[in-house]
GROMACS .gro file of C-alpha atoms in nm:
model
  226
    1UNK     CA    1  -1.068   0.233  -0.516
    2UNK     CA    2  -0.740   0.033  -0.633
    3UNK     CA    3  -0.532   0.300  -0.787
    4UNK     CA    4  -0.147   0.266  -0.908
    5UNK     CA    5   0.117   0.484  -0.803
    6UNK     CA    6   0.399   0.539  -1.036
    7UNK     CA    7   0.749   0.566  -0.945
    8UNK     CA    8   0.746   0.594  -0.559
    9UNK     CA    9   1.116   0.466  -0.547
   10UNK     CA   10   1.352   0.562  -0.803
   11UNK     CA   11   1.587   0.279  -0.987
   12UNK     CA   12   1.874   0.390  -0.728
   13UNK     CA   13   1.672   0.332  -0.458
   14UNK     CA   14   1.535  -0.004  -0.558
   15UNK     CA   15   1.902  -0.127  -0.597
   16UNK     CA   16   1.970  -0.009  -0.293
   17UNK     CA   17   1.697  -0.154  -0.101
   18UNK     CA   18   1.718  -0.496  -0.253
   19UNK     CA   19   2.097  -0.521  -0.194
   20UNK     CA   20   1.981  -0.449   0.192
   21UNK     CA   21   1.722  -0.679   0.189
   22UNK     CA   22   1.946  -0.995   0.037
   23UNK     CA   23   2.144  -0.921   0.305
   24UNK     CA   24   1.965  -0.928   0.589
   25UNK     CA   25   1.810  -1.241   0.753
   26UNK     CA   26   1.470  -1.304   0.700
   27UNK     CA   27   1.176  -1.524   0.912
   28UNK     CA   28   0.855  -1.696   0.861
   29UNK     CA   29   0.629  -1.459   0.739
   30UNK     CA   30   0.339  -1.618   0.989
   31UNK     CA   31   0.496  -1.389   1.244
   32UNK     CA   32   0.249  -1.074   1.165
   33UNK     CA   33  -0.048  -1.311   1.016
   34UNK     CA   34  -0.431  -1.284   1.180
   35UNK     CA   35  -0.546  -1.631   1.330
   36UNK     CA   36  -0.745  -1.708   1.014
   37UNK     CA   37  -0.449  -1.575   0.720
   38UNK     CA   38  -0.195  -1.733   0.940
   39UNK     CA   39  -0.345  -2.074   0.799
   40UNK     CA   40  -0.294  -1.960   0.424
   41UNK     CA   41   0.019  -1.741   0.437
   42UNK     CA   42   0.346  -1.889   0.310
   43UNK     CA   43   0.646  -1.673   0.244
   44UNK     CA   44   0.919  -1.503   0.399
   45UNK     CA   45   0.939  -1.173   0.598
   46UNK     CA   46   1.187  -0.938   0.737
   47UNK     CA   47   1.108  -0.887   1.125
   48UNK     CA   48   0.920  -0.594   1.246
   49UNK     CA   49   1.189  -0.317   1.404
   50UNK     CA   50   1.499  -0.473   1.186
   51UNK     CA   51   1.773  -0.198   1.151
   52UNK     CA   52   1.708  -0.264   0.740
   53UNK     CA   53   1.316  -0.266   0.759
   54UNK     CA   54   1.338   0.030   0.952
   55UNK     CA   55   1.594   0.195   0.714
   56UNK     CA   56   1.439   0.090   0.413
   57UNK     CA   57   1.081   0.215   0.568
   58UNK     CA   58   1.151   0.586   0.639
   59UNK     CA   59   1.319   0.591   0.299
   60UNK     CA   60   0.966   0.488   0.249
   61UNK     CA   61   0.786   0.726   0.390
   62UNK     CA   62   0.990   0.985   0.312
   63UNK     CA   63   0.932   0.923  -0.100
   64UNK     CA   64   0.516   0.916  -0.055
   65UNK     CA   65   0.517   1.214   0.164
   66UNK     CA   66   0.694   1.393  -0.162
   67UNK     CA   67   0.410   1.215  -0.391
   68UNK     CA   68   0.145   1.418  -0.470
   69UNK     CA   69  -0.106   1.074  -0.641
   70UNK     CA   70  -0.054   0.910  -0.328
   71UNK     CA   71  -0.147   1.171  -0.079
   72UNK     CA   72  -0.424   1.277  -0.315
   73UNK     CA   73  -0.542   0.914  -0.330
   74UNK     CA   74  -0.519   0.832   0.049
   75UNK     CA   75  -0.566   1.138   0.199
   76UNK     CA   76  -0.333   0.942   0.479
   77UNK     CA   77  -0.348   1.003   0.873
   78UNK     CA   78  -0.137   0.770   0.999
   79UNK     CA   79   0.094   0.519   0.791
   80UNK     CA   80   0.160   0.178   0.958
   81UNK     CA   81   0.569   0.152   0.950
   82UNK     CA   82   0.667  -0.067   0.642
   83UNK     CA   83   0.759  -0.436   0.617
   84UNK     CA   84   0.914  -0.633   0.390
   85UNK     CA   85   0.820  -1.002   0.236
   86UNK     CA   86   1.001  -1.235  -0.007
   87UNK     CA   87   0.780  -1.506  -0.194
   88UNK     CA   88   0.964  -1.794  -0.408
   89UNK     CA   89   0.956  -2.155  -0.462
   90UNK     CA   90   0.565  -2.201  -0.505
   91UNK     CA   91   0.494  -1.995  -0.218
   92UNK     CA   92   0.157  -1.795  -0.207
   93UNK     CA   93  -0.026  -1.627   0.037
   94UNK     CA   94  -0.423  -1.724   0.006
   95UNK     CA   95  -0.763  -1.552  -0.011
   96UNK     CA   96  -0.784  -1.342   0.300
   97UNK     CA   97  -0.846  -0.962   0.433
   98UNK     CA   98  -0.611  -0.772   0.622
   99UNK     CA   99  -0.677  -0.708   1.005
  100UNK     CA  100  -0.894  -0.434   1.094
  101UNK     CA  101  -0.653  -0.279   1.339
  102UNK     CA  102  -0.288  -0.322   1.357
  103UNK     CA  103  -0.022  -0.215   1.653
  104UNK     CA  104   0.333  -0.107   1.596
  105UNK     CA  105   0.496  -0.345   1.798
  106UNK     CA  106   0.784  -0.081   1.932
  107UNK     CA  107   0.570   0.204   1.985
  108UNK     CA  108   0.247   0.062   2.121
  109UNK     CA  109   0.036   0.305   1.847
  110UNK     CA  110  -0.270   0.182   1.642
  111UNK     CA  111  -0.406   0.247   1.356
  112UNK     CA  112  -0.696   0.153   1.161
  113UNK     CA  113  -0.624  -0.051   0.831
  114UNK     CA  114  -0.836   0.171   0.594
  115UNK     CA  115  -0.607   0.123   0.290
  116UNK     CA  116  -0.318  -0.147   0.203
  117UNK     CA  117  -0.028  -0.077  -0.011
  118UNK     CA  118   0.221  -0.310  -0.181
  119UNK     CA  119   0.545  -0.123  -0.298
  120UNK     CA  120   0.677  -0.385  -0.552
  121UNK     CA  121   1.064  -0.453  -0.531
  122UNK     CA  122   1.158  -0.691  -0.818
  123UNK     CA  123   1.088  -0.631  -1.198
  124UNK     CA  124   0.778  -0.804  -1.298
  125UNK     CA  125   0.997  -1.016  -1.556
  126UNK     CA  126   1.249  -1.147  -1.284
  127UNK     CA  127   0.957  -1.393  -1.150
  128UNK     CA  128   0.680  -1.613  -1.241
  129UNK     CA  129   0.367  -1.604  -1.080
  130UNK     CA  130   0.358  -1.388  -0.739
  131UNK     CA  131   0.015  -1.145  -0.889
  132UNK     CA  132  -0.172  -0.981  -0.606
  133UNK     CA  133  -0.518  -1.080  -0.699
  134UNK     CA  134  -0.767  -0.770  -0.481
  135UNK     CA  135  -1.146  -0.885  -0.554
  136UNK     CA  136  -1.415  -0.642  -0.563
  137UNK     CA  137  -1.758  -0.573  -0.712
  138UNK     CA  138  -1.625  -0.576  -0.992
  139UNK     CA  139  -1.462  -0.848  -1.009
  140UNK     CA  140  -1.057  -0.996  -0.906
  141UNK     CA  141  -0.833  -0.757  -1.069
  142UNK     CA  142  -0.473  -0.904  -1.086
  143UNK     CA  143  -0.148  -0.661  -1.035
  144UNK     CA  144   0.200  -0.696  -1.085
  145UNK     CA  145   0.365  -0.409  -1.132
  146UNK     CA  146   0.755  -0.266  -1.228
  147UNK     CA  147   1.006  -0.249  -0.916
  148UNK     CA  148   0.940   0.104  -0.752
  149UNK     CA  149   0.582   0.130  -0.812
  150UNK     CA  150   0.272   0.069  -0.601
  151UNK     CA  151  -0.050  -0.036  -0.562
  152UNK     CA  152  -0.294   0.111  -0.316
  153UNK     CA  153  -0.629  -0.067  -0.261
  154UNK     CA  154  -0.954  -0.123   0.021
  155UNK     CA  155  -0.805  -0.319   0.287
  156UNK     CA  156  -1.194  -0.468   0.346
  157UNK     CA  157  -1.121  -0.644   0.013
  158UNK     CA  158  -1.034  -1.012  -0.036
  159UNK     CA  159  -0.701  -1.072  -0.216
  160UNK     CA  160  -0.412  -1.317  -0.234
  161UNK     CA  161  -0.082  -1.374  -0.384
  162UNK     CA  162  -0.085  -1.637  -0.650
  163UNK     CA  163   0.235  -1.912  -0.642
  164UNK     CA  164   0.569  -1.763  -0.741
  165UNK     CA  165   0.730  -2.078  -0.950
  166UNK     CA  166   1.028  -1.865  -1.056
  167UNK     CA  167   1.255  -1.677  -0.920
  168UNK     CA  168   1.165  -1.450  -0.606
  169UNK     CA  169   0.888  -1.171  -0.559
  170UNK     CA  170   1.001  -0.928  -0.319
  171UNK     CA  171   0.807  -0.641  -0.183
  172UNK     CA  172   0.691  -0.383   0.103
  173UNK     CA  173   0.351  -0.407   0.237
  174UNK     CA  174   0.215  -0.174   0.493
  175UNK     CA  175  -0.182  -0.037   0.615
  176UNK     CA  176  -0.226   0.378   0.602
  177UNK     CA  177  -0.517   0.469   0.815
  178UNK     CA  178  -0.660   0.806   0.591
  179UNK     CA  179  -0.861   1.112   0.691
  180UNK     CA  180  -1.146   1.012   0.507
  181UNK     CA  181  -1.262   0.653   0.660
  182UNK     CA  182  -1.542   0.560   0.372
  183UNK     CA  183  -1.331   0.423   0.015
  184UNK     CA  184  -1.652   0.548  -0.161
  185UNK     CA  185  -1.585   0.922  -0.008
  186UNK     CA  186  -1.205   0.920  -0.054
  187UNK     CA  187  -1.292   0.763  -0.433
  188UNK     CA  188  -1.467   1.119  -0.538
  189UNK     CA  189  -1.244   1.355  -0.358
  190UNK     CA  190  -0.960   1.151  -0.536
  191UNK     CA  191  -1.196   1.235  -0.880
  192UNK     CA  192  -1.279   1.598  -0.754
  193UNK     CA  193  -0.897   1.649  -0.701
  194UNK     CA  194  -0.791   1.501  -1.042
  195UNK     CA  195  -1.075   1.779  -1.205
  196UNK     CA  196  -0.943   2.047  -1.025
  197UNK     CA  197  -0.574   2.001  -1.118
  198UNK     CA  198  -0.709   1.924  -1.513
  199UNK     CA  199  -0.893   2.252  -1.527
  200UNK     CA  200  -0.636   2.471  -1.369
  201UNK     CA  201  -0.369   2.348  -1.616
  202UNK     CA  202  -0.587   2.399  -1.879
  203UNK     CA  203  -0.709   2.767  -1.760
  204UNK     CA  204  -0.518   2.918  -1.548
  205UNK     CA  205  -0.701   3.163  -1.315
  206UNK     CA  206  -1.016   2.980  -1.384
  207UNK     CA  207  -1.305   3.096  -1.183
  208UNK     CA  208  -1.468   2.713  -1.186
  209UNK     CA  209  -1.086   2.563  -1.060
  210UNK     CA  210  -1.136   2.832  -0.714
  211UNK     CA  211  -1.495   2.695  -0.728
  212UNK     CA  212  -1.444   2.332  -0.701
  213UNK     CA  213  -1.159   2.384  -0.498
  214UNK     CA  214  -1.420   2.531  -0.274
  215UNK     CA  215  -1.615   2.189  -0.298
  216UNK     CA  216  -1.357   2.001  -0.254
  217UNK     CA  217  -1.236   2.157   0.111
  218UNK     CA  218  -1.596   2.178   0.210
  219UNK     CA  219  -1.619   1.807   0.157
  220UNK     CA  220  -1.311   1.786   0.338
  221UNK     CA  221  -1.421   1.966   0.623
  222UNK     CA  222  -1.737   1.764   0.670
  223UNK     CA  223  -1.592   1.379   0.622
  224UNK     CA  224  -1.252   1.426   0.730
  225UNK     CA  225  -1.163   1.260   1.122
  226UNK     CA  226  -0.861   1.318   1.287
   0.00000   0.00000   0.00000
């Protein structure tokens, strides 16, 4: 399931975080690549445990936990802390999949990559180029979104960032490992929860909203690991 979510950061906090970010000092982004990306990543990347990525990440966190789309989307666990990269001057990052399991490097905790997000952080007309290009059965599905919004998708899916030849693409990236392992599972509940919310605005009290609520929990109970 690649689903958008709206808004995460508001317009203030954008400003705020790119004025931290142009500040700060940033390194190869090869630093957190697998053996196999490593050999098609090119850009730039704020180091893991940086005073700003650290900042800038629980400011982060702190927005999705208040997001009702993105919890209802990816049903998260655990949330890999956020990082930041910078792509300009032709840079790309080519077809690859994200690592299966990634370790915070200051607390020693894993998680299991289940779902990658990319929180965008520059307005889709500041830069050329720079689409995140996520591949599935259905096809490669390009995404470039306004600053403050986000993209959620499979991190078992191929995707790449195409060449930024203007200007600079900056972003957060980050892995959620979510209660409900299978995409195809998390992909109804997402539907089932969507339904619910539709028919209790639309009759309030509703017998059928308490019923698939019902559904909905019992699904929970059986698929959900923690």
């Amino acid at each position: 399931m690649l689903i958008t979510i709206p808004d995460v950061l508001t317009a203030e906090q954008v400003s705020y975080a790119r004025a931290k970010l142009d500040a700060a000092q940033w390194v190869d982004g090869r630093v957190t690549a697998g053996h196999q990306s490593a050999r098609t990543k090119d850009n730039m990347q704020l180091p893991e445990g940086h005073p700003v990525a650290l900042e800038l990440g629980e400011m982060i966190l702190g927005a999705l936990g208040a997001n009702p789309l993105f919890v209802s989307a990816a049903l998260p666990l655990r949330v890999f802390p956020p990082l930041f990269n910078s792509y300009a001057g032709g840079q790309s990052f080519g077809v690859h999949v994200d690592n299966s399991i990634r370790q915070d490097e200051r607390t020693g905790g894993r998680i299991r990559t289940d779902i990658s997000a990319t929180l965008f952080l520059t307005a889709p007309e500041d830069y050329d180029g720079g689409e995140l290009m996520v591949e599935d059965t259905y096809g490669a599905h390009s995404v470039k979104l306004p600053a403050g919004h986000m993209v959620l998708y499979p991190s078992t899916s191929l995707h790449r960032v195409t060449p930024v030849t203007r200007g600079a693409r900056v972003s957060s990236f980050f892995w959620l490992q979510s209660m409900i392992r299978s995409d195809a599972d998390r992909a109804l509940l997402f539907d089932l929860d969507q339904g619910i919310q539709r028919v209790s605005a639309e009759a309030p009290g509703s017998g059928a909203a308490v019923a698939l609520t019902g559904v909905y929990h019992n699904l929970m109970r059986r698929w959900a690991e923690m």
